[in-house]
XYZ file of C-alpha atoms in Angstrom:
673
model
C 64.454 -122.135 2.779
C 63.497 -125.953 1.395
C 66.410 -128.685 1.126
C 66.205 -129.996 -1.818
C 67.029 -133.260 -1.038
C 63.124 -133.609 -0.812
C 62.109 -133.211 -3.861
C 65.336 -134.574 -6.397
C 62.683 -137.649 -7.858
C 60.054 -135.340 -8.770
C 59.697 -134.243 -12.382
C 60.663 -130.686 -12.835
C 60.982 -128.646 -15.842
C 63.887 -126.745 -16.072
C 64.630 -123.503 -14.186
C 66.208 -120.574 -14.198
C 68.881 -118.865 -11.101
C 66.455 -116.310 -8.739
C 62.763 -117.000 -10.990
C 62.846 -120.091 -10.925
C 60.081 -121.678 -14.081
C 57.795 -118.422 -13.390
C 59.091 -117.755 -16.566
C 56.796 -120.613 -18.205
C 53.850 -119.652 -17.111
C 51.563 -117.437 -18.563
C 49.935 -115.347 -16.033
C 47.132 -114.593 -18.071
C 45.950 -117.551 -18.411
C 48.633 -119.905 -15.878
C 46.377 -123.193 -15.264
C 46.224 -123.434 -19.701
C 50.119 -123.395 -18.994
C 50.353 -125.978 -16.299
C 48.360 -128.618 -18.417
C 50.479 -127.808 -20.964
C 54.087 -128.697 -18.741
C 51.733 -131.742 -17.283
C 51.885 -132.752 -20.814
C 55.044 -132.895 -20.632
C 56.321 -134.045 -17.454
C 53.184 -136.074 -15.989
C 50.631 -135.533 -13.676
C 52.493 -134.941 -10.335
C 55.169 -131.772 -10.908
C 57.617 -129.989 -9.404
C 57.832 -125.536 -10.082
C 60.139 -122.908 -8.656
C 58.038 -120.310 -8.777
C 60.357 -117.733 -7.409
C 61.600 -119.364 -4.655
C 58.883 -121.482 -3.443
C 58.851 -125.053 -3.841
C 55.064 -126.228 -5.893
C 53.925 -128.822 -6.149
C 51.285 -129.139 -9.237
C 48.105 -132.187 -9.275
C 46.811 -132.566 -13.006
C 45.450 -136.380 -12.388
C 42.600 -137.773 -10.717
C 44.063 -140.373 -8.910
C 46.736 -137.995 -7.173
C 43.358 -135.809 -5.680
C 41.773 -139.220 -4.961
C 44.894 -139.941 -2.650
C 45.444 -137.003 -1.569
C 42.367 -136.401 -0.653
C 41.408 -139.911 1.256
C 44.855 -140.710 2.936
C 46.319 -136.895 3.411
C 43.473 -134.644 3.699
C 44.667 -133.080 6.569
C 48.911 -132.844 6.013
C 46.959 -130.961 2.929
C 45.038 -128.806 4.155
C 46.498 -126.165 5.289
C 46.841 -122.249 3.517
C 49.598 -119.948 2.357
C 49.566 -116.631 4.063
C 49.405 -114.851 0.906
C 50.114 -111.033 0.890
C 46.812 -110.064 -0.594
C 44.609 -112.225 1.165
C 46.058 -111.128 4.649
C 45.661 -107.727 4.386
C 41.471 -107.425 2.455
C 40.688 -110.661 4.704
C 41.778 -108.728 7.822
C 45.133 -111.175 8.552
C 43.188 -114.284 7.139
C 40.726 -114.866 9.097
C 37.561 -116.294 6.565
C 36.543 -119.151 6.011
C 38.458 -120.246 2.612
C 41.875 -118.203 3.488
C 42.449 -119.015 7.503
C 45.348 -121.364 7.808
C 44.435 -124.740 9.642
C 43.940 -124.416 13.073
C 41.642 -124.115 16.130
C 40.703 -120.406 13.999
C 39.467 -122.039 10.875
C 38.114 -125.259 12.620
C 35.347 -122.624 13.873
C 35.359 -120.528 11.495
C 34.072 -123.960 8.914
C 31.928 -124.525 11.980
C 30.470 -121.616 11.660
C 30.199 -121.741 7.759
C 28.332 -125.386 8.020
C 25.872 -125.019 10.884
C 24.919 -120.854 10.896
C 25.032 -119.426 7.547
C 25.322 -122.292 4.564
C 23.531 -124.895 6.002
C 20.248 -126.247 4.506
C 18.433 -124.600 6.306
C 19.175 -121.076 5.708
C 19.850 -121.830 2.448
C 16.147 -122.785 2.189
C 15.534 -119.686 4.180
C 16.176 -117.319 1.054
C 13.773 -118.837 -1.677
C 11.591 -116.010 -1.548
C 14.564 -113.502 -2.563
C 15.733 -115.620 -4.939
C 12.263 -116.177 -6.472
C 11.944 -112.227 -6.790
C 15.353 -111.402 -8.208
C 14.545 -114.066 -10.478
C 11.582 -112.745 -12.270
C 12.801 -109.140 -11.988
C 16.152 -110.427 -14.248
C 13.007 -111.634 -16.180
C 10.926 -108.259 -16.581
C 14.416 -106.611 -17.365
C 15.750 -109.076 -19.749
C 12.070 -108.725 -21.843
C 12.796 -104.951 -22.322
C 16.692 -105.066 -23.430
C 17.141 -105.014 -27.640
C 20.222 -107.098 -26.783
C 20.635 -108.684 -23.407
C 24.168 -107.845 -21.965
C 23.921 -111.557 -20.010
C 27.540 -111.268 -18.417
C 26.635 -107.792 -16.655
C 23.507 -109.132 -15.483
C 24.477 -112.707 -14.162
C 27.181 -110.080 -12.569
C 24.221 -107.828 -11.497
C 21.556 -110.598 -10.196
C 24.159 -112.554 -8.437
C 25.220 -109.629 -6.156
C 21.512 -108.946 -5.580
C 20.603 -112.286 -4.147
C 23.930 -112.058 -2.325
C 23.014 -108.413 -0.867
C 19.975 -109.238 0.079
C 21.149 -112.806 1.830
C 24.368 -110.617 3.253
C 22.021 -107.792 4.522
C 18.183 -108.102 4.557
C 16.021 -106.670 2.597
C 16.600 -103.152 3.830
C 19.920 -102.628 3.167
C 20.188 -105.581 0.753
C 17.755 -104.300 -1.864
C 16.760 -100.466 -0.762
C 20.892 -99.760 -0.376
C 23.128 -102.113 -1.628
C 21.817 -103.699 -3.942
C 19.771 -102.929 -7.764
C 21.009 -99.297 -8.428
C 22.461 -98.547 -5.100
C 25.055 -101.015 -5.479
C 26.745 -99.896 -8.053
C 29.934 -98.543 -6.066
C 29.338 -102.318 -4.192
C 29.985 -104.130 -7.639
C 33.004 -101.550 -8.463
C 34.891 -102.498 -5.085
C 34.273 -106.737 -5.223
C 35.672 -106.661 -8.455
C 38.478 -104.519 -7.367
C 39.007 -107.252 -4.491
C 39.032 -109.936 -7.034
C 40.506 -108.899 -9.745
C 43.866 -108.278 -6.455
C 42.988 -112.035 -4.758
C 43.814 -113.659 -8.335
C 46.601 -111.136 -9.185
C 50.137 -111.298 -9.430
C 52.023 -110.249 -5.691
C 55.267 -110.394 -5.830
C 56.332 -110.586 -2.057
C 54.252 -114.301 -2.841
C 57.095 -116.024 -4.682
C 60.309 -113.964 -2.745
C 60.050 -113.291 0.447
C 62.043 -110.066 0.856
C 61.094 -108.423 -1.972
C 57.790 -106.700 -1.054
C 58.591 -102.968 -1.855
C 58.965 -104.504 -5.798
C 54.837 -104.524 -5.078
C 54.873 -100.953 -3.152
C 57.394 -99.169 -6.174
C 54.721 -100.810 -9.227
C 51.357 -99.317 -7.165
C 49.991 -102.834 -6.759
C 50.595 -102.232 -2.629
C 48.806 -98.804 -2.891
C 45.436 -100.213 -4.900
C 45.539 -102.816 -2.258
C 45.145 -100.731 0.593
C 42.986 -97.871 -1.406
C 40.604 -101.143 -2.015
C 40.889 -102.214 2.217
C 39.918 -99.014 3.298
C 37.217 -98.818 1.287
C 35.771 -102.454 1.965
C 36.318 -101.610 5.854
C 34.454 -98.001 5.699
C 31.645 -99.727 3.797
C 30.728 -103.020 6.096
C 31.216 -100.834 9.338
C 28.364 -99.265 7.683
C 26.916 -102.118 7.304
C 27.328 -103.779 10.659
C 26.645 -100.118 12.693
C 23.623 -100.740 10.584
C 22.653 -103.739 11.481
C 23.106 -103.032 15.529
C 21.144 -100.197 15.447
C 18.095 -101.933 13.372
C 18.642 -104.848 16.808
C 18.875 -101.918 19.046
C 15.798 -100.787 18.294
C 14.043 -104.555 18.251
C 15.272 -105.008 21.871
C 13.662 -101.833 22.655
C 10.332 -102.193 21.180
C 10.330 -106.097 23.130
C 10.431 -107.563 19.512
C 13.556 -108.952 19.393
C 14.725 -112.321 17.216
C 15.883 -115.376 18.150
C 18.137 -117.239 15.441
C 15.311 -119.375 13.779
C 14.090 -115.941 12.592
C 17.135 -113.992 11.369
C 17.106 -113.303 8.288
C 19.985 -112.074 7.272
C 23.926 -113.628 7.438
C 24.796 -110.277 9.202
C 22.406 -110.764 12.034
C 23.462 -114.218 12.243
C 27.221 -113.683 12.419
C 27.184 -110.340 14.978
C 24.790 -112.841 17.290
C 27.607 -114.963 17.594
C 29.755 -112.317 18.097
C 28.424 -111.226 21.375
C 28.369 -114.388 22.232
C 32.350 -114.500 21.600
C 32.597 -111.852 23.253
C 31.392 -112.935 26.463
C 32.122 -116.112 26.231
C 35.213 -116.136 23.975
C 35.842 -117.245 20.310
C 36.821 -116.815 16.865
C 34.442 -114.130 16.600
C 34.676 -112.426 19.473
C 36.724 -109.851 17.199
C 34.475 -107.934 14.613
C 37.407 -108.151 12.674
C 36.802 -111.385 11.394
C 33.304 -111.133 10.897
C 33.882 -108.824 7.988
C 36.309 -110.733 6.416
C 34.124 -113.912 6.678
C 31.099 -110.981 5.075
C 33.970 -109.813 1.698
C 34.924 -113.176 1.323
C 31.392 -114.415 1.416
C 30.460 -111.842 -0.811
C 33.370 -112.567 -3.472
C 32.908 -115.784 -3.683
C 28.420 -116.329 -3.916
C 28.206 -113.471 -6.790
C 31.646 -114.978 -8.349
C 31.484 -118.259 -8.647
C 27.604 -117.934 -9.686
C 27.617 -115.186 -12.642
C 30.595 -116.758 -14.087
C 28.949 -120.245 -14.054
C 25.251 -118.601 -15.642
C 27.362 -117.188 -17.937
C 29.933 -120.410 -19.309
C 26.550 -121.997 -19.651
C 24.813 -119.997 -21.496
C 27.383 -119.673 -24.036
C 28.141 -123.504 -24.548
C 24.288 -123.584 -24.971
C 24.470 -120.453 -28.082
C 27.417 -122.192 -29.365
C 25.301 -125.658 -28.956
C 21.021 -125.906 -30.292
C 20.851 -128.809 -29.783
C 21.734 -129.192 -26.982
C 19.454 -126.056 -25.758
C 16.429 -127.023 -27.442
C 16.764 -130.491 -25.615
C 17.030 -128.505 -22.575
C 14.039 -126.055 -23.052
C 12.086 -129.126 -23.859
C 12.384 -130.112 -20.486
C 11.540 -127.125 -19.567
C 8.550 -127.387 -21.531
C 7.456 -130.383 -19.717
C 7.677 -129.802 -16.630
C 5.765 -127.277 -16.878
C 3.240 -128.419 -19.562
C 0.342 -127.310 -16.414
C 0.561 -123.719 -16.962
C 3.267 -123.145 -19.056
C 3.011 -119.515 -19.032
C 5.131 -119.330 -14.972
C 8.061 -119.291 -13.757
C 10.205 -122.097 -12.615
C 10.261 -122.899 -9.423
C 12.765 -124.478 -6.598
C 10.425 -127.574 -5.777
C 10.370 -128.633 -9.161
C 14.133 -128.777 -9.742
C 15.176 -131.696 -8.723
C 13.288 -133.620 -11.543
C 15.010 -131.437 -14.310
C 17.940 -134.123 -14.358
C 19.314 -133.039 -18.290
C 19.301 -129.129 -16.738
C 21.610 -130.513 -13.933
C 23.679 -132.433 -16.569
C 24.106 -129.354 -18.494
C 25.360 -127.627 -15.940
C 27.707 -130.368 -14.812
C 29.195 -130.263 -18.253
C 29.958 -126.331 -17.971
C 31.551 -126.410 -15.161
C 33.751 -129.383 -15.982
C 34.887 -127.517 -19.224
C 35.578 -124.154 -16.914
C 35.325 -124.509 -13.452
C 34.890 -121.203 -11.683
C 38.112 -121.264 -10.052
C 40.467 -123.572 -12.159
C 43.418 -123.522 -9.634
C 40.975 -123.527 -6.920
C 43.436 -122.033 -3.772
C 46.623 -123.201 -3.129
C 47.088 -125.497 -0.031
C 49.777 -126.285 1.842
C 51.644 -129.009 3.670
C 51.409 -128.718 7.655
C 53.701 -131.359 7.684
C 55.649 -133.886 5.329
C 54.245 -136.797 3.965
C 54.309 -139.915 0.540
C 52.598 -139.741 -2.705
C 52.975 -141.711 -5.429
C 56.538 -142.429 -3.794
C 57.690 -139.178 -3.360
C 58.476 -137.241 -0.301
C 57.069 -134.650 0.067
C 58.429 -131.755 3.164
C 56.106 -129.696 5.419
C 54.854 -125.975 4.279
C 55.044 -127.077 0.674
C 52.744 -125.195 -2.091
C 50.418 -126.923 -3.569
C 48.290 -126.351 -7.154
C 45.110 -129.017 -7.759
C 44.339 -128.188 -11.629
C 41.003 -128.603 -11.604
C 41.056 -127.415 -15.208
C 43.140 -130.174 -15.784
C 41.902 -132.982 -14.082
C 38.402 -132.381 -16.012
C 39.884 -132.768 -19.356
C 42.083 -135.183 -18.878
C 41.845 -137.486 -21.750
C 42.068 -141.098 -19.836
C 38.689 -140.691 -18.292
C 36.819 -138.364 -20.071
C 35.157 -139.091 -23.368
C 35.822 -136.406 -26.813
C 36.786 -134.443 -23.078
C 36.854 -130.597 -24.776
C 33.210 -130.934 -26.669
C 30.165 -129.368 -24.678
C 28.246 -133.144 -24.619
C 25.943 -133.174 -21.210
C 24.384 -136.987 -21.861
C 27.878 -138.358 -20.725
C 26.687 -137.414 -17.731
C 23.358 -139.247 -18.221
C 23.165 -143.010 -16.093
C 26.234 -142.035 -14.426
C 26.772 -140.241 -10.380
C 28.837 -137.971 -10.829
C 28.489 -135.310 -8.694
C 30.449 -131.843 -8.327
C 30.982 -131.961 -4.734
C 34.313 -133.604 -3.878
C 33.065 -137.086 -3.816
C 34.007 -138.093 -7.397
C 37.762 -136.830 -8.021
C 37.294 -136.215 -11.159
C 35.063 -133.595 -10.864
C 36.487 -131.379 -8.690
C 35.248 -127.237 -9.423
C 34.803 -126.791 -6.173
C 37.691 -128.803 -4.413
C 37.563 -131.740 -1.797
C 37.914 -132.646 1.479
C 37.644 -130.162 4.081
C 38.959 -127.709 2.056
C 35.829 -127.974 -0.214
C 33.892 -125.037 -0.885
C 31.570 -124.817 2.124
C 28.457 -122.578 0.307
C 27.770 -124.821 -3.154
C 24.720 -125.718 -2.465
C 23.608 -121.577 -1.849
C 25.446 -120.920 -4.987
C 23.869 -123.512 -7.452
C 20.265 -123.465 -6.416
C 21.241 -119.612 -7.690
C 22.573 -121.484 -10.440
C 20.173 -123.085 -10.826
C 16.663 -121.344 -10.693
C 18.070 -118.439 -13.355
C 19.286 -120.975 -16.133
C 15.646 -122.864 -16.439
C 14.043 -119.214 -15.903
C 16.279 -117.594 -18.745
C 15.436 -120.306 -21.045
C 12.030 -121.219 -19.448
C 11.183 -117.317 -20.989
C 13.154 -116.334 -23.575
C 14.529 -118.420 -27.020
C 17.891 -116.939 -27.125
C 19.891 -116.007 -30.627
C 23.240 -114.244 -31.767
C 23.081 -110.230 -32.905
C 22.764 -109.899 -36.211
C 26.044 -111.078 -38.616
C 27.612 -113.168 -36.352
C 27.799 -116.918 -35.984
C 28.135 -119.620 -33.014
C 31.745 -119.705 -33.732
C 32.466 -116.653 -33.558
C 32.110 -115.986 -29.589
C 34.823 -115.323 -28.395
C 36.027 -117.887 -25.401
C 38.667 -116.351 -24.250
C 38.651 -116.454 -20.452
C 39.514 -113.387 -17.857
C 41.089 -115.073 -15.553
C 40.688 -113.556 -11.363
C 39.785 -116.368 -8.635
C 37.428 -117.161 -10.656
C 37.110 -117.723 -14.644
C 34.742 -114.378 -16.381
C 34.568 -114.645 -19.542
C 36.823 -112.467 -21.195
C 34.263 -110.796 -23.684
C 30.675 -110.061 -22.501
C 28.268 -112.288 -23.735
C 25.473 -109.818 -25.550
C 22.772 -111.835 -26.714
C 19.226 -111.596 -27.998
C 15.814 -112.742 -25.919
C 12.714 -113.711 -27.715
C 9.887 -114.130 -24.615
C 8.504 -117.908 -25.120
C 5.698 -116.140 -24.287
C 2.811 -113.638 -24.010
C 4.936 -110.680 -22.275
C 1.376 -109.765 -20.845
C 1.201 -112.829 -18.934
C 4.608 -112.866 -17.896
C 4.453 -108.946 -16.576
C 0.989 -110.437 -14.554
C 3.371 -113.310 -13.383
C 6.330 -110.878 -12.351
C 3.252 -108.493 -9.985
C 1.688 -111.074 -8.432
C 5.450 -111.996 -7.122
C 6.999 -109.325 -7.040
C 4.569 -106.193 -6.458
C 1.804 -108.158 -4.356
C 2.442 -105.697 -0.995
C 1.903 -102.966 -3.357
C -0.600 -104.388 -5.301
C -2.871 -104.898 -2.028
C -2.139 -101.654 -0.793
C -3.016 -99.818 -3.912
C -6.269 -101.963 -4.041
C -6.890 -101.390 -0.376
C -6.235 -97.268 -0.738
C -8.546 -97.466 -4.121
C -11.676 -98.753 -2.530
C -10.796 -96.806 1.014
C -10.186 -93.621 -1.112
C -13.745 -93.942 -3.368
C -16.073 -95.236 -0.687
C -15.257 -92.799 2.053
C -15.409 -89.920 -0.255
C -18.427 -90.712 -2.502
C -20.446 -91.358 1.586
C -19.447 -87.391 1.798
C -20.455 -86.527 -1.009
C -23.731 -88.352 -1.392
C -24.571 -87.052 2.491
C -23.326 -83.637 1.880
C -26.117 -83.234 -1.218
C -29.056 -85.479 1.493
C -28.255 -83.084 4.231
C -28.713 -80.096 0.939
C -32.393 -82.143 -0.200
C -34.587 -82.681 2.889
C -37.224 -84.086 0.032
C -34.988 -86.449 -1.112
C -33.359 -87.523 2.269
C -37.428 -88.023 3.425
C -37.665 -90.333 0.752
C -34.676 -92.397 1.878
C -35.137 -92.812 5.299
C -39.602 -93.942 4.189
C -37.313 -96.330 1.622
C -35.158 -97.766 4.344
C -37.411 -97.918 7.021
C -39.688 -100.367 5.336
C -37.189 -102.506 3.908
C -38.777 -102.125 0.569
C -36.284 -103.503 -2.699
C -37.004 -100.364 -3.841
C -34.507 -98.880 -5.842
C -34.384 -95.154 -4.033
C -30.969 -95.633 -2.692
C -28.915 -97.060 -5.608
C -30.421 -94.450 -7.473
C -29.475 -91.484 -5.210
C -25.757 -93.259 -5.037
C -25.765 -92.868 -8.891
C -26.664 -89.380 -9.010
C -24.304 -88.178 -6.741
C -21.646 -90.131 -8.032
C -23.110 -88.262 -11.707
C -22.899 -85.009 -9.794
C -19.160 -85.636 -7.902
C -17.139 -88.232 -9.631
C -14.645 -89.330 -7.588
C -11.842 -88.932 -10.251
C -12.887 -86.932 -12.590
C -10.163 -86.754 -14.605
C -8.824 -90.759 -14.173
C -5.891 -91.036 -14.922
C -4.467 -90.423 -18.253
C -4.199 -92.698 -21.631
C -2.333 -92.698 -24.576
C -3.472 -94.429 -27.969
C -1.075 -96.307 -29.383
C -1.459 -96.478 -33.181
C -4.163 -94.574 -35.465
C -7.479 -94.981 -35.155
C -11.024 -93.857 -36.376
C -13.934 -93.338 -34.060
C -17.701 -92.839 -34.006
C -19.205 -91.537 -31.282
C -23.082 -92.647 -31.116
C -24.414 -89.116 -29.340
C -22.791 -87.201 -31.602
C -22.026 -88.915 -34.974
C -19.927 -87.507 -36.072
C -16.138 -89.262 -36.590
C -13.161 -88.416 -34.493
C -9.310 -89.109 -36.008
C -7.360 -90.230 -33.031
C -4.044 -88.049 -34.323
C -6.106 -85.045 -33.126
C -7.308 -86.451 -30.979
C -5.487 -84.504 -27.334
C -3.374 -87.604 -25.273
C -5.315 -87.191 -22.266
C -8.728 -87.113 -22.065
C -11.105 -86.535 -20.037
C -14.432 -87.675 -18.105
C -15.676 -84.360 -16.832
C -18.174 -83.188 -18.836
C -20.171 -86.399 -20.258
C -21.140 -87.295 -17.083
C -23.025 -84.103 -16.726
C -23.445 -82.805 -20.817
C -25.577 -79.103 -20.221
C -27.274 -80.828 -23.932
C -28.204 -84.666 -22.897
C -29.043 -83.734 -19.239
C -31.906 -81.506 -17.685
C -30.754 -79.781 -14.994
C -27.527 -81.319 -15.685
C -26.508 -79.405 -11.367
C -29.286 -80.822 -10.164
C -29.019 -83.572 -7.607
C -31.982 -86.329 -9.550
C -32.591 -89.655 -9.826
C -34.459 -91.571 -13.134
C -35.272 -95.293 -13.296
C -32.508 -95.534 -15.908
C -29.410 -93.562 -15.888
C -27.141 -94.504 -19.301
C -24.473 -96.345 -17.676
C -22.914 -97.522 -21.345
C -22.312 -95.362 -23.655
C -19.596 -96.819 -24.824
C -17.449 -95.432 -27.830
C -17.661 -97.494 -31.197
C -14.342 -98.628 -32.424
C -13.399 -99.557 -35.746
C -10.305 -101.274 -33.928
C -10.989 -102.335 -31.024
C -7.168 -103.260 -29.708
C -5.927 -99.134 -29.758
C -8.721 -97.644 -27.329
C -10.829 -99.513 -23.812
C -14.069 -99.172 -24.485
C -15.715 -96.193 -21.668
C -18.710 -95.048 -20.669
C -20.409 -91.888 -20.420
C -21.581 -92.307 -17.001
C -18.262 -93.098 -15.187
C -16.907 -92.385 -12.041
C -13.717 -94.996 -11.621
C -12.584 -96.312 -15.178
C -13.789 -99.878 -17.005
C -12.985 -102.645 -18.241
C -9.263 -103.681 -18.406
C -8.100 -101.238 -16.290
C -10.811 -100.163 -13.540
C -9.510 -99.411 -10.241
C -11.116 -102.490 -8.512
C -14.502 -104.277 -9.386
C -17.373 -101.932 -9.099
C -19.331 -103.554 -7.071
C -17.291 -104.127 -4.290
C -16.760 -100.671 -3.949
C -21.112 -100.838 -4.699
C -22.002 -102.927 -1.616
C -19.458 -100.721 1.075
C -21.513 -97.507 -0.174
C -25.459 -99.011 -0.051
C -24.459 -100.391 3.208
C -22.952 -97.558 4.955
C -25.484 -94.503 3.485
C -28.229 -97.458 4.758
C -26.892 -97.765 8.408
C -26.116 -93.379 8.550
C -29.883 -93.152 7.335
C -32.177 -95.289 9.211
C -30.372 -94.408 12.969
C -30.780 -90.795 11.947
């Protein structure tokens, strides 16, 4: 128990026996309740939450005094029941109590996991996930941004933490639904009300109401999940070492590999990570902090932009200016530094809606004096970041969304300016600020550059529900559902997306087509030549004479006429009715009566039009372009009567390239025969 003599002069509201001031808190909006209490009793107040004395700081000046003069004293963390279980005895970075273990964990985060170099190494995966996001939204009539942003942030964190093999294919995207649910439950539990945290010795109440059972179930599922992740990485590392392809620290592509390397070194030489549970604790915290902070910030910012069309238009103009040389592309990370208004918008969003409005609770590790008051050791301390960032004594029009307030003001949110503390300050500030903010900036820039956003029909901006759902992170209570209209050609967007996200797949397809079509054509041509000695003799004479005749080219065409590589091509489908005229038949066709799948084997070998259609022959001119004459040219792509690969916009590859391959190989085969 604490000695009340220490707190006798600190402003404090009247309290009830046993429960103290708990009755004054709205557990669904605790930061709002604390703002009201601070407005009434002052910027530094003492609350008795159950049997726990709690100091509440709601002023920039007091926060500055604490973080600059008494940072070490206030760097403790209370042992909370939920964090103790879900984070392996509070052995993560943010929840670890002050001491040697915490210092080692902080050092690992700063130098290994979240260094500037490491954050930059994830640039490609962030870009790819943004491209996927844009491609997904353009196909939606109404976009649920709350769900999309949570999924997007989770995919980025999955791939950064687990690697492409597990993050993209196994636990990111559709495969990450279960992980989504686990993390959501973990976040809810960590931010929930636990009786034992305020009434030590009364933990049995949490068991009776089922809260303890939820904690145990969530822990077992998360523990099983991360055991599987670690085992998969250990197997991959063993295979790499056996093949002699083991990677160094510089080449490690995901956070699990980094942590396992550090764990291996700690086992040999001693250290914080010698216990594998500490690795899992850091991973759990990374997923919760990385996913929730980013997704909540993006969603709240988009909400404010929808409610403030002037700001949205001004921001979109800045984005258009940044890409004026090529507006049909996405914003790149290298361009983010130039987007000053975007940064002002994000700062304003963080000011009004800090992701964790009460930060994480601190605890004094020794007695100290603040504002003339003696604060004893082991006092729980809450910094109300929401109150500090909307203090009317500091901010003009504090409740208005006005990004221009930061114009010409060098105010940052990384803990150096105490009027804006969305991520805390001092030793205990969030170590993942850079990782989270590059995700936020890149996503917002491209959401606003690629789309014009509007509210579904029948709604007005003032109808948007701004209620908050409280956990460790403050999310929007009701999902943000908007209509997204692309700013530029969907085709250009799609081509751009393909050029990055599917580049490996595209190259594989092209190589396969080139190899398959070339080899098949050569094989069939040689087969026909062997069966026609007259033709092969004439071809060899041409090759020996090294003339400029076109015999070889004609033979190649004739072989393709008889044996087209893909006789049925790929199926086409009309997208609207049209009438077309085939010049060789002189009768109109209505596309409504044409089967959806057209075949092209017969046009190459029409018995009516070709003399000896099944015989290998060659002539000086073969009609390559018997084109369908279209009344509506946008309905169907023209295609040739003589066609062995598709032409026009849907051709496989440029015919000239394959032709050169075939001619060179045929010449080599025949000239040396």
